XYZ file of C-alpha atoms in Angstrom:
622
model
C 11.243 -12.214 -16.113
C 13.569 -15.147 -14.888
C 12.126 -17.424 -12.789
C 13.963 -20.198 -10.541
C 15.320 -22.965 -12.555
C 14.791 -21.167 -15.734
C 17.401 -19.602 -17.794
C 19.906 -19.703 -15.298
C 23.017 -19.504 -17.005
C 21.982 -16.470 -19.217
C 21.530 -14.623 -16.199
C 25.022 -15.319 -14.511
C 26.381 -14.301 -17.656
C 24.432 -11.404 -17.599
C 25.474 -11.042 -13.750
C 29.299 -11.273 -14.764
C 29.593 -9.018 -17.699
C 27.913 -6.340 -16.025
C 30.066 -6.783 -13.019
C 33.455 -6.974 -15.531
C 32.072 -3.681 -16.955
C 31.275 -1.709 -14.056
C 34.692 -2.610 -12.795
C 36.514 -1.513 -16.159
C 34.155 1.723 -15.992
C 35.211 2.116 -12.457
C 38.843 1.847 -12.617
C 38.661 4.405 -15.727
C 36.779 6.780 -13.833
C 39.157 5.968 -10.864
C 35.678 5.834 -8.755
C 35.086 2.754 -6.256
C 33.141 -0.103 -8.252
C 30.756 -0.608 -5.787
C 28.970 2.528 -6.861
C 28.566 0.944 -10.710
C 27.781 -2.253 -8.976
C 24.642 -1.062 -7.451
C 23.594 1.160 -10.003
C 23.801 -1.985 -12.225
C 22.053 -3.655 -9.973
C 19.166 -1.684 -9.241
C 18.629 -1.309 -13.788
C 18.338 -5.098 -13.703
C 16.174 -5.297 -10.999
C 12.169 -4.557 -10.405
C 12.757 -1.342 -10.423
C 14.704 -1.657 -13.268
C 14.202 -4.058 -16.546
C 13.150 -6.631 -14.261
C 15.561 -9.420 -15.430
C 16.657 -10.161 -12.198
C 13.926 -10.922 -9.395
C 14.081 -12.538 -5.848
C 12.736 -15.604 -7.490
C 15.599 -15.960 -9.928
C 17.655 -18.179 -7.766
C 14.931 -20.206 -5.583
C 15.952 -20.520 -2.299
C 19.663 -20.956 -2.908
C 20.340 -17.306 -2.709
C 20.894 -17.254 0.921
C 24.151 -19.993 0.507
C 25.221 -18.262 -2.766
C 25.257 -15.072 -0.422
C 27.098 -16.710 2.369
C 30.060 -18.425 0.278
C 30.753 -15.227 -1.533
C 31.080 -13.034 1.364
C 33.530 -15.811 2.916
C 35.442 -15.405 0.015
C 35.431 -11.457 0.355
C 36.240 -11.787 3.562
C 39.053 -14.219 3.477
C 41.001 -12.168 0.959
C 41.056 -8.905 2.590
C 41.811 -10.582 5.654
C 44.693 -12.370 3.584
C 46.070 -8.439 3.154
C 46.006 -7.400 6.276
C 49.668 -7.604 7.373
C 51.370 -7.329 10.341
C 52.973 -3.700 8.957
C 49.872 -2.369 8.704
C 48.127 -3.369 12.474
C 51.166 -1.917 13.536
C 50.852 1.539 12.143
C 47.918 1.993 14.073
C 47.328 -0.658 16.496
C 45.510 1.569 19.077
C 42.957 3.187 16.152
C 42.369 -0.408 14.903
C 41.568 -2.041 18.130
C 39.344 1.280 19.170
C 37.795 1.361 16.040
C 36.601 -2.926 16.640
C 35.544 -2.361 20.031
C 34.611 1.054 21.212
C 33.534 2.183 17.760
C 31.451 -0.596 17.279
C 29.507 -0.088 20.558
C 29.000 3.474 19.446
C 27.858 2.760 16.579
C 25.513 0.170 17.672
C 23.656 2.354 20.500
C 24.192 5.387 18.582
C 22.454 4.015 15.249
C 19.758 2.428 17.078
C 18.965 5.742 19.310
C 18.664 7.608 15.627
C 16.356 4.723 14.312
C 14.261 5.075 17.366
C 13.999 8.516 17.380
C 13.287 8.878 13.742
C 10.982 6.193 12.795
C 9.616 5.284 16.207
C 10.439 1.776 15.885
C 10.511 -0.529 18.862
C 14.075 -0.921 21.005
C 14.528 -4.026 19.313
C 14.397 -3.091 16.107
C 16.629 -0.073 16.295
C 18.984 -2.411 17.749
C 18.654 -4.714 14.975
C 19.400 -1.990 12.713
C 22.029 -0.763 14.581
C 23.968 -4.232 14.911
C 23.785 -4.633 11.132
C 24.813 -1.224 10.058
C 28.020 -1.744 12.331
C 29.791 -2.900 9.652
C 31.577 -1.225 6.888
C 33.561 -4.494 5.375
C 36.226 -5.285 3.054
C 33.438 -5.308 -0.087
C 33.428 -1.576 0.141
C 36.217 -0.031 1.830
C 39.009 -2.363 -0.398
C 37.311 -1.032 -3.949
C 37.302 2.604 -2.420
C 41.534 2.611 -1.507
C 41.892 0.940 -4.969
C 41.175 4.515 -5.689
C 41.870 6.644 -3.303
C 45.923 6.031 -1.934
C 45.452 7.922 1.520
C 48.268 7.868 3.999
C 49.440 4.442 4.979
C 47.828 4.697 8.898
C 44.264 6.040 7.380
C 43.990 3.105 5.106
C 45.531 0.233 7.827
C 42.640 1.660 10.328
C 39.858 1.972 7.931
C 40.842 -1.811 6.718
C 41.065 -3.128 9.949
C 37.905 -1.920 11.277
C 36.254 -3.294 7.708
C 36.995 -6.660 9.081
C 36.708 -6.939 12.284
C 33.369 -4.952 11.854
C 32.114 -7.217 9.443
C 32.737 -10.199 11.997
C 31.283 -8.289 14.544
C 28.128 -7.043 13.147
C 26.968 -10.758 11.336
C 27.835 -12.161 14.828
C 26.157 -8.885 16.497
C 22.896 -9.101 14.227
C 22.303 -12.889 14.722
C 22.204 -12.476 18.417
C 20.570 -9.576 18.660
C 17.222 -10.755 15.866
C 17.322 -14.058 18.173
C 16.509 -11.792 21.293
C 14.148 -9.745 19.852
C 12.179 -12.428 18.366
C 9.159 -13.724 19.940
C 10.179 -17.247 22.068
C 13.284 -16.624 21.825
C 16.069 -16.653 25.066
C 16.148 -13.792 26.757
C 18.411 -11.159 26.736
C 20.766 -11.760 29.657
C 22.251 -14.496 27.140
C 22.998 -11.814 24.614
C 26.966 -11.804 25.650
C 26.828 -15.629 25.817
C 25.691 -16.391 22.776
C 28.255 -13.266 21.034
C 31.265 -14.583 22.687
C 30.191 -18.923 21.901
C 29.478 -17.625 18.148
C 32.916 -15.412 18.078
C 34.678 -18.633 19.954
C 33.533 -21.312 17.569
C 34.742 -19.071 14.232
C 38.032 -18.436 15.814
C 38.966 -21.624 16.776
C 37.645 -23.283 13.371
C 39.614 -20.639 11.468
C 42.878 -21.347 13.405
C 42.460 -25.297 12.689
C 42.026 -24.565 9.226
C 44.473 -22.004 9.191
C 47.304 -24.648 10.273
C 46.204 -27.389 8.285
C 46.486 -25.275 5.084
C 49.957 -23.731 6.402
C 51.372 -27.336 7.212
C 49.560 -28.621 2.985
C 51.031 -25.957 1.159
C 54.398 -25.668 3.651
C 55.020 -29.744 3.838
C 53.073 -31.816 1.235
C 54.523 -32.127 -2.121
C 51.977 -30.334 -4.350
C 53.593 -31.306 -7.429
C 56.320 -29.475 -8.849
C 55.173 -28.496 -12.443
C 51.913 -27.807 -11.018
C 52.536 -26.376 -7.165
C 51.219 -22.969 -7.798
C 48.190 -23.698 -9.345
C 47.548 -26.445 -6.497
C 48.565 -23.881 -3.818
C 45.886 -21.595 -5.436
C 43.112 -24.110 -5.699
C 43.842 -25.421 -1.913
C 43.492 -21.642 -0.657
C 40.150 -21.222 -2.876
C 38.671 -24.712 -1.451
C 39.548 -24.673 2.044
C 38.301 -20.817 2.673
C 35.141 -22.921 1.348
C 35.314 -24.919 3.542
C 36.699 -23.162 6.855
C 32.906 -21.046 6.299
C 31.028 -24.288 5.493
C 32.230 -25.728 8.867
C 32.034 -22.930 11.216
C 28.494 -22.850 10.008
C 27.595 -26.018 10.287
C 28.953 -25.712 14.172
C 27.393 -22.540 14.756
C 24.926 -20.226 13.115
C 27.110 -16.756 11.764
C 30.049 -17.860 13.370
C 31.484 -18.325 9.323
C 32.714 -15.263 9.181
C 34.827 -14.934 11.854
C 36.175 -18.221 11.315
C 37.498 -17.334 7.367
C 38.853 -13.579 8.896
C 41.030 -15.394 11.625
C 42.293 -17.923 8.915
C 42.883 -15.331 6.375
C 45.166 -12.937 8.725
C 46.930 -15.947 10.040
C 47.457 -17.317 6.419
C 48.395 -13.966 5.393
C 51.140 -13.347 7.506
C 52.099 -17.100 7.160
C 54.856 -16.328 4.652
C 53.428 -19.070 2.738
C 55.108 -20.547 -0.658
C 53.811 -18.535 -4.142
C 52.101 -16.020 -1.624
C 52.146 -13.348 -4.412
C 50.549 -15.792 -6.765
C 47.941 -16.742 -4.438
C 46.910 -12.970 -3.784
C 46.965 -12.010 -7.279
C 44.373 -15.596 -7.835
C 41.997 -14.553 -4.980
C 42.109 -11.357 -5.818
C 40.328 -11.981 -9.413
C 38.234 -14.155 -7.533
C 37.307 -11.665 -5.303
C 36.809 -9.334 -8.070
C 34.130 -11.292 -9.853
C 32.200 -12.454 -6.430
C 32.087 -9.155 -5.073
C 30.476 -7.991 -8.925
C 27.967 -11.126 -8.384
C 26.960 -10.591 -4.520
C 26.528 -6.464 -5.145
C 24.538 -7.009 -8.223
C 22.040 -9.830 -7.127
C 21.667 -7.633 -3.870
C 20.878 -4.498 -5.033
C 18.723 -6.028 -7.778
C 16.550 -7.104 -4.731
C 16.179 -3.325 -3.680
C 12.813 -1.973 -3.467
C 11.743 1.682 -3.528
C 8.557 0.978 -2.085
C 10.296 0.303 1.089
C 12.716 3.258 0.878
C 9.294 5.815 0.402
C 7.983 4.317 3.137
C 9.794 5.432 5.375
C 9.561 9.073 4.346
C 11.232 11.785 6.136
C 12.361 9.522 8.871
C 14.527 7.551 6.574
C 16.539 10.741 5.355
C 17.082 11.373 9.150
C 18.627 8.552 9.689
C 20.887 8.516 7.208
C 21.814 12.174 8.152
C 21.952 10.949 11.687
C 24.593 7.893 10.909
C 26.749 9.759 8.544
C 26.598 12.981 10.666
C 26.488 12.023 13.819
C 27.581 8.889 15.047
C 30.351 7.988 12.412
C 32.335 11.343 13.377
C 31.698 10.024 16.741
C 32.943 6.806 16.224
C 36.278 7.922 14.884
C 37.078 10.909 16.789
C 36.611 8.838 20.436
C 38.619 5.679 18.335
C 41.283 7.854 17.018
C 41.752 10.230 20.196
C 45.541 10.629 21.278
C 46.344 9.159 17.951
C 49.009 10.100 15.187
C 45.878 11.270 12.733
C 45.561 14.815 11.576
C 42.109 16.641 12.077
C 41.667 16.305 8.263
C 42.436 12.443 8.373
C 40.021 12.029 11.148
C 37.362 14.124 8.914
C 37.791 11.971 5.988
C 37.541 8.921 7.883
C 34.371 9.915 9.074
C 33.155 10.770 6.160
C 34.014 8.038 4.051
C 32.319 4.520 5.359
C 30.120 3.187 2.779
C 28.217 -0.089 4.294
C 28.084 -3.063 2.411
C 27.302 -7.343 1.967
C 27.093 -8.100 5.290
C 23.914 -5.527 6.291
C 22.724 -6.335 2.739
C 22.586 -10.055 2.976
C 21.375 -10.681 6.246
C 18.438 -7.825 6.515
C 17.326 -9.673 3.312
C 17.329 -13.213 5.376
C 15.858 -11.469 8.619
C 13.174 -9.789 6.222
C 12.349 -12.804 4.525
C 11.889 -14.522 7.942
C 9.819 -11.521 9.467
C 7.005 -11.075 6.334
C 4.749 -13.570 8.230
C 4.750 -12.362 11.831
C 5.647 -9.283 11.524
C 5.324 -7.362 7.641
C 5.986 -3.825 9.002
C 8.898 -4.542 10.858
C 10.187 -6.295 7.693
C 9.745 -3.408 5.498
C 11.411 -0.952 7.917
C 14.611 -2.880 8.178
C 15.130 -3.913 4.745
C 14.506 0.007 3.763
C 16.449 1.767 6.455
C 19.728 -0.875 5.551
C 19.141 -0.780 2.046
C 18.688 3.631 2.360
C 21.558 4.103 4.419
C 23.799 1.101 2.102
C 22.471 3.504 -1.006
C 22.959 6.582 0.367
C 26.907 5.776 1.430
C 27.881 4.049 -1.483
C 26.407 7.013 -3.658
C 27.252 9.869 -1.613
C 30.711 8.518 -0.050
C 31.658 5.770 -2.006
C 31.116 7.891 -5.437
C 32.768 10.985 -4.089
C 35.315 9.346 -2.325
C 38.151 10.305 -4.498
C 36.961 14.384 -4.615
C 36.290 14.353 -0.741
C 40.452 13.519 -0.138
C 41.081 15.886 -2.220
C 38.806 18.830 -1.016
C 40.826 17.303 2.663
C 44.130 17.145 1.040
C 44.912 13.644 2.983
C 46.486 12.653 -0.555
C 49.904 12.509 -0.164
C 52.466 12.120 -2.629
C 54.860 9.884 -1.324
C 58.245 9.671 -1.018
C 59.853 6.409 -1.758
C 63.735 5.676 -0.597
C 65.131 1.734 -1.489
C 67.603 1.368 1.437
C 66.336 0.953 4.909
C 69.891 1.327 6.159
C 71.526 4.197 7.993
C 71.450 6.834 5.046
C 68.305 5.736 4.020
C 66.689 5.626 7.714
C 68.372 8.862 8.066
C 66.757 10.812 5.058
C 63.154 9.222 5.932
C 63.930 10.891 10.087
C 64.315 14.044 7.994
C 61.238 13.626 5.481
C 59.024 12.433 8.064
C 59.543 15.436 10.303
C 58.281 17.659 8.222
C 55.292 15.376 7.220
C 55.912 13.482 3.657
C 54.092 10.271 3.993
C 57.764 7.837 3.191
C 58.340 4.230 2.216
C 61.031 2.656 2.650
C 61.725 -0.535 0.806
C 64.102 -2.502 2.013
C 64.952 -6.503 0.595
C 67.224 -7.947 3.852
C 64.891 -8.716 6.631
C 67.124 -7.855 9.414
C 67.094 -4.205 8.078
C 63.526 -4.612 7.686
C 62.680 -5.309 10.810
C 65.108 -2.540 12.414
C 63.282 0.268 10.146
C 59.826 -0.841 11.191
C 60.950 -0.452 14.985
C 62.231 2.542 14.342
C 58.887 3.238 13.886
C 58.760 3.734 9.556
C 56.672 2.632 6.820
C 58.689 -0.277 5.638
C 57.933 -2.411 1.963
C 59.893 -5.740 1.845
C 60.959 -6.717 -1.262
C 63.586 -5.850 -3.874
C 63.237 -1.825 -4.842
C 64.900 -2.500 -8.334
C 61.922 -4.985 -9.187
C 59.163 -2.665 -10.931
C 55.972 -4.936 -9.271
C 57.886 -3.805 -5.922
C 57.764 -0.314 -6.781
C 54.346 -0.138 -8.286
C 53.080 -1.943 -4.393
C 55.071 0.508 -2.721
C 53.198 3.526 -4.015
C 55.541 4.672 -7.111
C 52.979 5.605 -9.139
C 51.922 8.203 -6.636
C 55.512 9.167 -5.606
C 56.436 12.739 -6.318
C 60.247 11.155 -4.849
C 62.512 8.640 -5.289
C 65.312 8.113 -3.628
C 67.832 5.005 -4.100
C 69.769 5.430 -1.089
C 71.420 1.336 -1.061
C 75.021 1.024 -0.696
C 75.024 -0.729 -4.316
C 75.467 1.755 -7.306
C 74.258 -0.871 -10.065
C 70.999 -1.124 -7.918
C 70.299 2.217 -7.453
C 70.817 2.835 -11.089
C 67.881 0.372 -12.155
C 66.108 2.083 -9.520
C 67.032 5.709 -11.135
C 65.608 4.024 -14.413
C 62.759 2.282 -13.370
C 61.281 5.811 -11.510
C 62.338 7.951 -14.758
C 61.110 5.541 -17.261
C 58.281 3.745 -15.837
C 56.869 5.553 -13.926
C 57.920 9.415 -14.539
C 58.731 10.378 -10.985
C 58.775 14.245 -10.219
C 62.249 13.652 -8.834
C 64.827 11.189 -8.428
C 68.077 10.940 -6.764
C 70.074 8.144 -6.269
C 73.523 7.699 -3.706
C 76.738 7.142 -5.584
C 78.995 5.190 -3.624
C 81.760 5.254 -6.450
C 82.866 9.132 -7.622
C 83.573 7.503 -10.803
C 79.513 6.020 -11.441
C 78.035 9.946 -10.992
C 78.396 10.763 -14.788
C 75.802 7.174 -15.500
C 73.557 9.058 -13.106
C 73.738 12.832 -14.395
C 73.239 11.094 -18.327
C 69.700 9.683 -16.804
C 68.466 13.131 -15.657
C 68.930 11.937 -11.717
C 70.359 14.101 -9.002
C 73.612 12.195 -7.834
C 74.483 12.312 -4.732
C 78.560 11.154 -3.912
C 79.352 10.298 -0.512
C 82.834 10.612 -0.687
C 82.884 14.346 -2.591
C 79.753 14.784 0.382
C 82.109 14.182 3.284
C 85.591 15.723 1.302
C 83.295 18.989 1.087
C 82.527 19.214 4.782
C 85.984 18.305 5.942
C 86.845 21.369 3.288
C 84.299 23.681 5.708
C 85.704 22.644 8.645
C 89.575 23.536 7.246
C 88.394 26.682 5.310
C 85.241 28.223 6.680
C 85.328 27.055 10.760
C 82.910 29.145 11.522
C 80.511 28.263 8.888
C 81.107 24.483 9.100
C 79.979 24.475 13.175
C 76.650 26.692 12.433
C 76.140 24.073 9.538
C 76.893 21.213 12.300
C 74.134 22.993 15.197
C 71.933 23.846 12.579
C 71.755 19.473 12.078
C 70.838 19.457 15.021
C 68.852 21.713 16.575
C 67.759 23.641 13.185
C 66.090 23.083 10.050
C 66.129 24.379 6.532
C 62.492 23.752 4.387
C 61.665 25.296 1.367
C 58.438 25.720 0.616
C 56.040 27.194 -2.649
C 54.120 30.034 -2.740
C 50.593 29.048 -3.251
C 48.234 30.931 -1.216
C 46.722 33.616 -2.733
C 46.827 35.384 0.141
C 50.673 35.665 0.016
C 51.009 36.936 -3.543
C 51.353 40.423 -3.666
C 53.463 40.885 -0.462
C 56.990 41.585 -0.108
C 59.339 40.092 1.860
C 59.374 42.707 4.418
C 55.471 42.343 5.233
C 55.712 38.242 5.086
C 58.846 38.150 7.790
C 57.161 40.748 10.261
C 54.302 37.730 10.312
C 56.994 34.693 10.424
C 57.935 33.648 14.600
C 61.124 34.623 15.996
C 64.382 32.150 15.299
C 63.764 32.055 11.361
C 64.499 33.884 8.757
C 63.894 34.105 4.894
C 67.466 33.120 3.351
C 66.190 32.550 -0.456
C 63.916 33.503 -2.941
C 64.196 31.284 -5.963
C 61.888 32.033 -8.977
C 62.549 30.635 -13.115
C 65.168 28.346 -11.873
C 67.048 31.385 -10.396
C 67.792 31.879 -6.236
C 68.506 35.186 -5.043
C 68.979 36.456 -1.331
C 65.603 38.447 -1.040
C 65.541 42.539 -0.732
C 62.641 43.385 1.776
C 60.555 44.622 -0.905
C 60.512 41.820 -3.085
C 56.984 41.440 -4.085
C 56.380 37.459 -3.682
C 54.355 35.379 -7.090
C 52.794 32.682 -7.693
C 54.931 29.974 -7.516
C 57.781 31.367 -5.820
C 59.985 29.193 -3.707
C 61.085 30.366 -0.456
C 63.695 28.917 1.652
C 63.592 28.983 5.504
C 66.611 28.898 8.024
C 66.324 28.809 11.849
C 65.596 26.633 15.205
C 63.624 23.511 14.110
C 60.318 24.538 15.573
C 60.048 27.793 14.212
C 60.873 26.988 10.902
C 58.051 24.557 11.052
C 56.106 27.275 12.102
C 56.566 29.600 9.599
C 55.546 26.547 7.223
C 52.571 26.034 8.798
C 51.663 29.718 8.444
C 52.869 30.141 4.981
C 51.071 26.772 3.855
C 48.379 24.827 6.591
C 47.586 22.647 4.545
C 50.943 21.194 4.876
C 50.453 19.851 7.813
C 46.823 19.684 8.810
């Protein structure tokens, strides 16, 4: 055993290696860490080898707690751009407002039913179990690239959530406390708690701006003081707000870390890439002292009841949440599903049911026990059950998508991604002149500023998961590093690349990448329109009010038929035009027998080609 004040540093060590490990495990498994955390936790804890004890760090624990969630917080709230609220700016705000309340009420109606607790105590529970947080939900995307829109919403919601439900859980343990105000001041003291960490976080917000925008930080050293002036006053942006106002810390770090983050401060990359290590080895220090303090006497005793609640807030009132949030939304079924499935709790219920716990063993033991072991069951059961299966869940959903990634936001490029996106590839576009940016994004695409022929802006753009790349800039040296970067580095399914200059194609062809000429592009439709009239206006409607998709045979249920059966199911206004199989394309006899892996081509009106996909292959778009 480690007691306080005893062998301290051996057991941050300790702490830190298993934290470094369980995050080296993790990203080698490609599981979320927080699952390793807590299992690492838990085998150094009571229950475990009992190096780690509540004792070990005296009563410092609950201010070690508190800084390191501030830092947690401030960093993902440092990555949550302005891009990615607008991708789903109705779903985020939902999700903070009306999802919360639903999952407050609905939470504390499934504590009360299943454990017979009083109101106040389900409410408890349900204030702290509102949150989902940056600790868990940042880890789990590490891992698990879902569309753009799923992972804006589900960060969002992490931190405004976690705001909400330290705020939330403060208020609502003050009400239901004996001698405490009563609850008509329950909105009061929400809204002077939320006001205090807002305003402190915009103060400290601008007076970090106007230090690392204005002050000379020292030229041979400006990065590393930009770094250490982020670090210290996120420090100290909590440490204020809490000395003003009980819990009102972490609202005051989230506001300064979106408005910092969308600051375009000086060495911005460098300072995410430093708080992100940071981040990395508070969040292994926080998870593994908290679970450590995990007791399964208080998870057995709440038998059968506990099981029900977890079935009831994983089941129940998390589909709930997201299917009222994301109603009228752009989010398939199968999004929706995974997002209800996947929301692992974390810190914030952790850390402050341990504080109210500690503060409710003398008045009230029973009520103690219950919260700590319904927060720490349901925090287990998530981060186990939908933290750990995270990865296999989006696949079982198939809301993985392989992205498509064109560099050039301009009018070929903008073009292509109409195309792409209308038949539901998830597309990037990355784009380096901010003008263009900001015409793409109101277009209404995914855009990534930056410079596509640097490989760091490829590899935060998604390349590694890009089945396409497409240079599509008007300068043929760039989209030939680009051609390069997505063969070589990172072994794209398929690359092709605009050649603005006839003469550059053969550099392309030599690299293995699908060259695409815009002069021989436009010579060869003004050739139509002399030689083949008729053919070069169906080719012209067909732009624009038809479609051509090809898709693979996959279904099983599709092997085996011919042609003849498969177009007597297909909707009228399309029709089979190819059958390509080994590399070869053939116009199909109606008893072709279709195999596995078969490509078929349709051609027809728009919506009935989509149609026909849809039938052929759901999944596509579900």
């Amino acid at each position: 055993m480690v007691s306080a004040g005893t062998g301290l540093l051996p057991l941050v060590v300790t702490i830190l290696g298993l934290g470094v490990a369980a995050q080296v495990l993790a990203d080698r498994l490609e599981i979320p860490s927080v699952l390793f955390l807590i299992l690492a936790g838990i085998a150094v804890g009571p229950e475990g080898l009992g190096i780690i004890t509540p004792a070990a760090f005296g009563s410092s624990l609950p201010a070690i707690v508190g800084l390191s969630v501030a830092i947690i917080v401030f960093e993902g709230a440092f990555h949550l751009k302005r891009e990615k609220l607008r991708q789903t700016p109705r779903a985020a705000f939902r999700l903070g407002t009306v999802g919360a309340i639903i999952g407050l009420v609905g939470t504390a109606i499934v504590v009360r039913l299943a454990l017979g607790t009083s109101w106040g105590l389900a409410l408890l529970i349900g204030a702290l179990l509102v949150a989902t947080g940056p600790t868990v939900i940042t880890p789990l995307l590490d891992v698990v690239p879902v569309r753009d829109r799923v992972g804006a919403a589900l960060e969002t919601e992490g931190i405004v959530n976690d705001v909400t439900a330290a705020i939330l859980s403060v208020v609502v343990f003050d009400l239901v406390t004996p001698g405490n105000p009563e609850t008509t001041s329950l909105f009061q003291s929400f809204i002077t708690r939320l006001g205090v960490g807002i305003l402190v976080g915009v103060l400290a917000a601008s007076i970090l701006w106007y230090l690392l925008k204005h002050v000379d930080l020292s030229p041979t050293n400006a990065v590393q003081n930009s770094r250490l002036i982020i670090l210290i006053g996120a420090i100290a942006t909590y440490g204020v707000a809490e000395a003003l106002s009980h819990e009102s810390g972490i609202a005051a770090v989230a506001t300064a870390g979106v408005l910092l983050g969308n600051a375009d401060l000086p060495y911005e990359d460098e300072i995410a890439a430093f708080k992100g290590d940071i981040t990395l080895v508070v969040l292994s220090f926080v998870f593994i002292v908290l679970a450590s303090l995990l007791s399964f006497d208080d998870l057995l005793a709440l038998g059968v009841g506990g099981l029900l609640v977890v079935l009831g807030v994983t089941c129940l009132v998390r589909p709930l949440q997201v299917l009222i949030s994301t109603y009228g939304d752009q989010f398939t079924f199968r999004e929706q599903l995974f997002m209800s499935t996947v929301a692992p709790r974390g810190i914030i219920p952790a850390s402050v049911a341990t504080l109210f716990a500690l503060q409710l063993r003398s008045s009230s033991p029973e009520a103690a026990t219950t919260l700590v072991g319904t927060v720490f069951l349901v925090i287990l059961a998530t981060v186990v059950f939908e933290g750990g299966f995270a990865r296999h869940i989006a696949e079982v959903l198939d809301v993985i998508p392989m992205r498509v990634i064109i560099v050039g936001g301009g009018r070929v490029g903008r073009g292509l991604a109409e195309r792409l996106e209308d038949r539901g590839e998830n597309v990037v576009i990355i784009e380096q002149d901010q003008a263009t940016v900001e015409t793409a994004r109101n277009a209404g695409f995914t855009v990534h500023h930056g410079n596509g022929a640097n490989s760091d802006v490829l590899t935060s753009a998604g390349a590694e998961n890009a089945k396409i790349v497409a240079a599509a800039t008007g300068d043929d040296d760039a989209n030939l590093l680009v051609a390069q970067l997505a063969n070589s580095k990172f072994d794209v399914e398929t690359v092709i690349a605009r050649v603005n200059t006839p003469g550059n194609a053969e550099a392309f062809e030599e690299l293995g990448v699908r060259a695409i000429s815009a002069d021989e592009s436009i010579a060869q439709s003004m050739d139509n329109a002399v030689e083949r009239p008729a053919l070069s206006e169906w080719m012209s409607e067909l732009g624009r009010t038809g479609d051509v998709q090809e898709i693979e045979v996959t279904a099983e249920r599709l092997v085996g038929k011919t042609i003849s059966d498969l177009d007597r199911e297909l909707p009228d206004g399309v029709l089979i035009a190819l059958v390509s199989r080994d590399g070869e394309s053939q116009i199909p006899e109606p008893d072709l027998l279709l195999q596995q892996g078969d490509h078929l081509t349709f051609v027809g009106r728009r919506n009935a080609v989509h149609e026909a996909l849809e039938r052929c292959h759901p999944e596509l778009h579900a």
